[in-house]
Structure formats: structure tokens, C-alpha cells
Amino acid sequence: MFFARRRDGPLTAFILFIMSTAAEKSNDDIQTNNLLDPSTFVFPKPLTSTTVTIEFCDRCRWLHRATWVQTELFLTFTPPTIGSITLIPRNQDDTAGRFRVWLSMPASETPLLMWDRKVEGGFPELKVLKQRIRDQLQPGKSLGHSDKANEAIDQSRIVVDSRLVS
């Protein structure tokens, strides 16, 4: 409030300078490069990076589950590790109940099926799906707490197995 009443101080001069500079820049932008003019928009080039495709049954209302999996995968495998994740809703009789996760890599000609709900007997546990994708993309990467639980289980199996052997 104090600065609003004073009109002759250095702060007021600085604010007026910033406002006039911003107005000049915005006029230049409008003239040379209008960012809101749809005729200047360019469609993104097709990606040649790794992509994940999630097919899901739309009639089963699995959109929210598919977007949740998409978000979790993007949080774990940030670009450029995974360049895009595509959601494909299916709505035919032969795709009823479908929930599949595919991994397409530039080095591979055919996509790899990472998860199929019907084959696996249910939806993917995120930890397991992330581990499968990680094993293809970054085999040495740690997934943090998801891997620590598995390491403990693997260590207990080693102890149990060694007891059985002796």
C-alpha cells in the first residue's frame, strides 16, 4: 500500500520502465511471431523414440485405470526414456475386457507385449509392470522402494534355498 501512494520514487520509475519494455516486446512479438495464430502452428514430427501403448476396453470403463498407468509410467520413465504413451480405447466385441500394455522400441521391429489382463489373470501391479519395462529399457536402473521389497524377498529365498541344500 505504501508504494501505491508514492508516485515519484525510484520504485515507481522502475515499474514504469518494466511495463513500457514489456509493452514494446509484446508489440514486437505480435508483429513477428504471433504465438496465438493457429496458421503458424506446426504439427509435431512423428516420434522415433520408445513408446508405450495401452489398449483398454472402453465399454468396461477402464479409461481412468489406463490414465493412471500412463501417469505412473511417465513419472518413472521420464522422456527421453519413453517418448510417448498412447492410450487406445477399444469398443468392439472381440476386444471386450482388453487391457494390454505394449512397448515399442526403435531398435525392435515388433512391439513387446508387457501385460495382457486376460493372459495374466488381472490388471498389472504397477511395481511388476515397471520392472518389466525397466528390464527392457534400463536393466541396471533401480526403481527405488519397488525394488527394495523384491531384493528382500530374493534374499529370503536364497537363505531358504541354502537351508534346503544343506
mmCIF file of C-alpha atoms in Angstrom:
data_model
loop_
_atom_site.group_PDB
_atom_site.id
_atom_site.type_symbol
_atom_site.label_atom_id
_atom_site.label_comp_id
_atom_site.label_asym_id
_atom_site.label_seq_id
_atom_site.Cartn_x
_atom_site.Cartn_y
_atom_site.Cartn_z
ATOM 1 C CA MET A 1 0.000 0.000 0.000
ATOM 2 C CA PHE A 2 2.823 2.403 0.819
ATOM 3 C CA PHE A 3 4.316 2.075 -2.663
ATOM 4 C CA ALA A 4 0.973 2.629 -4.356
ATOM 5 C CA ARG A 5 0.660 6.117 -2.837
ATOM 6 C CA ARG A 6 4.165 7.290 -3.748
ATOM 7 C CA ARG A 7 4.338 8.234 -7.379
ATOM 8 C CA ASP A 8 7.684 9.976 -7.516
ATOM 9 C CA GLY A 9 10.012 7.330 -6.005
ATOM 10 C CA PRO A 10 12.599 5.099 -7.691
ATOM 11 C CA LEU A 11 10.376 2.044 -7.404
ATOM 12 C CA THR A 12 7.649 3.723 -9.438
ATOM 13 C CA ALA A 13 10.148 4.676 -12.124
ATOM 14 C CA PHE A 14 11.445 1.113 -12.244
ATOM 15 C CA ILE A 15 7.924 -0.331 -12.538
ATOM 16 C CA LEU A 16 7.055 2.107 -15.329
ATOM 17 C CA PHE A 17 10.263 1.166 -17.153
ATOM 18 C CA ILE A 18 9.462 -2.571 -16.885
ATOM 19 C CA MET A 19 5.896 -2.028 -18.075
ATOM 20 C CA SER A 20 6.980 0.011 -21.095
ATOM 21 C CA THR A 21 9.663 -2.548 -22.003
ATOM 22 C CA ALA A 22 7.132 -5.379 -21.741
ATOM 23 C CA ALA A 23 4.679 -3.462 -23.934
ATOM 24 C CA GLU A 24 7.362 -2.923 -26.601
ATOM 25 C CA LYS A 25 8.332 -6.604 -26.525
ATOM 26 C CA SER A 26 4.743 -7.766 -26.760
ATOM 27 C CA ASN A 27 4.147 -5.485 -29.769
ATOM 28 C CA ASP A 28 7.261 -6.916 -31.447
ATOM 29 C CA ASP A 29 6.079 -10.472 -30.722
ATOM 30 C CA ILE A 30 2.669 -9.750 -32.204
ATOM 31 C CA GLN A 31 4.219 -8.366 -35.360
ATOM 32 C CA THR A 32 6.911 -11.027 -35.896
ATOM 33 C CA ASN A 33 5.707 -14.204 -34.194
ATOM 34 C CA ASN A 34 2.092 -14.395 -33.127
ATOM 35 C CA LEU A 35 2.003 -17.328 -30.734
ATOM 36 C CA LEU A 36 -1.781 -17.417 -30.746
ATOM 37 C CA ASP A 37 -2.233 -17.502 -34.511
ATOM 38 C CA PRO A 38 -3.288 -21.059 -35.496
ATOM 39 C CA SER A 39 -1.939 -20.565 -39.026
ATOM 40 C CA THR A 40 1.597 -20.515 -37.541
ATOM 41 C CA PHE A 41 1.181 -23.773 -35.580
ATOM 42 C CA VAL A 42 3.301 -26.743 -36.675
ATOM 43 C CA PHE A 43 2.266 -30.348 -36.049
ATOM 44 C CA PRO A 44 4.906 -32.288 -34.034
ATOM 45 C CA LYS A 45 7.107 -34.639 -36.008
ATOM 46 C CA PRO A 46 6.401 -38.355 -35.512
ATOM 47 C CA LEU A 47 8.434 -39.720 -32.656
ATOM 48 C CA THR A 48 11.213 -42.161 -33.327
ATOM 49 C CA SER A 49 11.713 -42.797 -29.627
ATOM 50 C CA THR A 50 10.449 -45.522 -27.349
ATOM 51 C CA THR A 51 6.682 -45.560 -26.953
ATOM 52 C CA VAL A 52 4.247 -47.377 -24.703
ATOM 53 C CA THR A 53 0.777 -48.193 -25.984
ATOM 54 C CA ILE A 54 -2.047 -49.019 -23.607
ATOM 55 C CA GLU A 55 -5.079 -50.708 -25.184
ATOM 56 C CA PHE A 56 -8.144 -50.823 -22.978
ATOM 57 C CA CYS A 57 -11.807 -51.748 -23.206
ATOM 58 C CA ASP A 58 -13.811 -48.549 -23.310
ATOM 59 C CA ARG A 59 -17.073 -50.348 -22.610
ATOM 60 C CA CYS A 60 -15.574 -51.645 -19.356
ATOM 61 C CA ARG A 61 -14.850 -48.033 -18.359
ATOM 62 C CA TRP A 62 -11.128 -48.581 -17.871
ATOM 63 C CA LEU A 63 -10.066 -45.141 -19.074
ATOM 64 C CA HIS A 64 -9.205 -43.994 -15.553
ATOM 65 C CA ARG A 65 -7.083 -47.080 -14.930
ATOM 66 C CA ALA A 66 -5.283 -46.568 -18.259
ATOM 67 C CA THR A 67 -4.544 -42.921 -17.500
ATOM 68 C CA TRP A 68 -3.324 -43.850 -14.023
ATOM 69 C CA VAL A 69 -0.912 -46.405 -15.507
ATOM 70 C CA GLN A 70 0.161 -43.803 -18.082
ATOM 71 C CA THR A 71 0.885 -41.229 -15.386
ATOM 72 C CA GLU A 72 2.829 -43.677 -13.231
ATOM 73 C CA LEU A 73 4.954 -44.796 -16.179
ATOM 74 C CA PHE A 74 5.737 -41.189 -17.127
ATOM 75 C CA LEU A 75 6.728 -40.433 -13.543
ATOM 76 C CA THR A 76 9.098 -43.422 -13.502
ATOM 77 C CA PHE A 77 10.460 -43.283 -17.061
ATOM 78 C CA THR A 78 10.719 -39.619 -17.959
ATOM 79 C CA PRO A 79 11.390 -38.509 -21.523
ATOM 80 C CA PRO A 80 13.551 -39.310 -23.419
ATOM 81 C CA THR A 81 13.496 -42.833 -21.892
ATOM 82 C CA ILE A 82 9.882 -43.098 -23.007
ATOM 83 C CA GLY A 83 8.961 -40.528 -25.634
ATOM 84 C CA SER A 84 5.212 -41.056 -25.586
ATOM 85 C CA ILE A 85 2.473 -43.159 -24.068
ATOM 86 C CA THR A 86 -0.565 -43.693 -26.257
ATOM 87 C CA LEU A 87 -3.993 -44.688 -24.999
ATOM 88 C CA ILE A 88 -6.165 -46.659 -27.406
ATOM 89 C CA PRO A 89 -9.769 -47.250 -26.346
ATOM 90 C CA ARG A 90 -11.315 -50.397 -27.857
ATOM 91 C CA ASN A 91 -15.053 -50.791 -28.289
ATOM 92 C CA GLN A 92 -15.693 -53.958 -30.320
ATOM 93 C CA ASP A 93 -16.973 -57.348 -29.207
ATOM 94 C CA ASP A 94 -13.635 -59.040 -29.896
ATOM 95 C CA THR A 95 -11.783 -56.514 -27.696
ATOM 96 C CA ALA A 96 -14.167 -56.729 -24.718
ATOM 97 C CA GLY A 97 -12.271 -56.873 -21.442
ATOM 98 C CA ARG A 98 -8.944 -55.973 -23.042
ATOM 99 C CA PHE A 99 -6.188 -54.251 -21.124
ATOM 100 C CA ARG A 100 -2.805 -54.595 -22.802
ATOM 101 C CA VAL A 101 0.422 -52.680 -22.397
ATOM 102 C CA TRP A 102 2.845 -52.708 -25.330
ATOM 103 C CA LEU A 103 6.428 -51.436 -25.511
ATOM 104 C CA SER A 104 7.790 -50.274 -28.887
ATOM 105 C CA MET A 105 11.491 -49.526 -29.157
ATOM 106 C CA PRO A 106 13.256 -48.079 -32.202
ATOM 107 C CA ALA A 107 15.747 -50.962 -32.261
ATOM 108 C CA SER A 108 12.993 -53.594 -32.351
ATOM 109 C CA GLU A 109 10.725 -54.194 -35.332
ATOM 110 C CA THR A 110 7.832 -55.630 -33.364
ATOM 111 C CA PRO A 111 6.331 -54.228 -30.176
ATOM 112 C CA LEU A 112 6.762 -56.271 -27.000
ATOM 113 C CA LEU A 113 3.687 -57.233 -25.016
ATOM 114 C CA MET A 114 4.402 -56.216 -21.430
ATOM 115 C CA TRP A 115 0.995 -57.072 -19.975
ATOM 116 C CA ASP A 116 -2.290 -58.654 -21.049
ATOM 117 C CA ARG A 117 -5.067 -58.703 -18.474
ATOM 118 C CA LYS A 118 -6.601 -61.925 -19.796
ATOM 119 C CA VAL A 119 -3.301 -63.818 -20.013
ATOM 120 C CA GLU A 120 -2.007 -62.591 -16.639
ATOM 121 C CA GLY A 121 -5.341 -63.054 -14.877
ATOM 122 C CA GLY A 122 -5.836 -59.436 -13.815
ATOM 123 C CA PHE A 123 -4.608 -55.896 -14.021
ATOM 124 C CA PRO A 124 -0.935 -55.157 -13.690
ATOM 125 C CA GLU A 125 0.559 -54.449 -10.326
ATOM 126 C CA LEU A 126 2.371 -51.214 -11.121
ATOM 127 C CA LYS A 127 5.548 -52.436 -9.481
ATOM 128 C CA VAL A 128 5.658 -55.530 -11.705
ATOM 129 C CA LEU A 129 4.820 -53.602 -14.882
ATOM 130 C CA LYS A 130 7.503 -51.003 -14.158
ATOM 131 C CA GLN A 131 10.043 -53.760 -13.535
ATOM 132 C CA ARG A 132 9.206 -55.459 -16.837
ATOM 133 C CA ILE A 133 9.559 -52.207 -18.752
ATOM 134 C CA ARG A 134 12.720 -51.308 -16.855
ATOM 135 C CA ASP A 135 14.252 -54.706 -17.715
ATOM 136 C CA GLN A 136 13.797 -53.876 -21.409
ATOM 137 C CA LEU A 137 14.836 -50.211 -21.353
ATOM 138 C CA GLN A 138 17.287 -49.732 -18.477
ATOM 139 C CA PRO A 139 18.224 -53.095 -16.938
ATOM 140 C CA GLY A 140 20.549 -51.559 -14.350
ATOM 141 C CA LYS A 141 18.153 -48.854 -13.149
ATOM 142 C CA SER A 142 16.870 -49.046 -9.596
ATOM 143 C CA LEU A 143 13.170 -48.446 -9.107
ATOM 144 C CA GLY A 144 13.691 -47.409 -5.501
ATOM 145 C CA HIS A 145 11.238 -48.815 -2.984
ATOM 146 C CA SER A 146 9.696 -51.130 -5.593
ATOM 147 C CA ASP A 147 12.985 -52.976 -5.977
ATOM 148 C CA LYS A 148 13.871 -52.983 -2.276
ATOM 149 C CA ALA A 149 10.901 -55.181 -1.433
ATOM 150 C CA ASN A 150 11.909 -57.605 -4.175
ATOM 151 C CA GLU A 151 15.523 -57.644 -3.005
ATOM 152 C CA ALA A 152 14.366 -58.635 0.491
ATOM 153 C CA ILE A 153 12.193 -61.398 -0.963
ATOM 154 C CA ASP A 154 15.064 -62.605 -3.161
ATOM 155 C CA GLN A 155 17.441 -62.616 -0.164
ATOM 156 C CA SER A 156 14.965 -64.663 1.890
ATOM 157 C CA ARG A 157 14.667 -67.163 -0.968
ATOM 158 C CA ILE A 158 18.434 -67.525 -1.084
ATOM 159 C CA VAL A 159 18.520 -68.257 2.656
ATOM 160 C CA VAL A 160 15.652 -70.750 2.389
ATOM 161 C CA ASP A 161 17.214 -72.404 -0.695
ATOM 162 C CA SER A 162 20.602 -72.737 1.005
ATOM 163 C CA ARG A 163 18.953 -74.381 4.040
ATOM 164 C CA LEU A 164 17.242 -76.874 1.759
ATOM 165 C CA VAL A 165 20.504 -77.717 0.039
ATOM 166 C CA SER A 166 22.448 -78.372 3.250
#
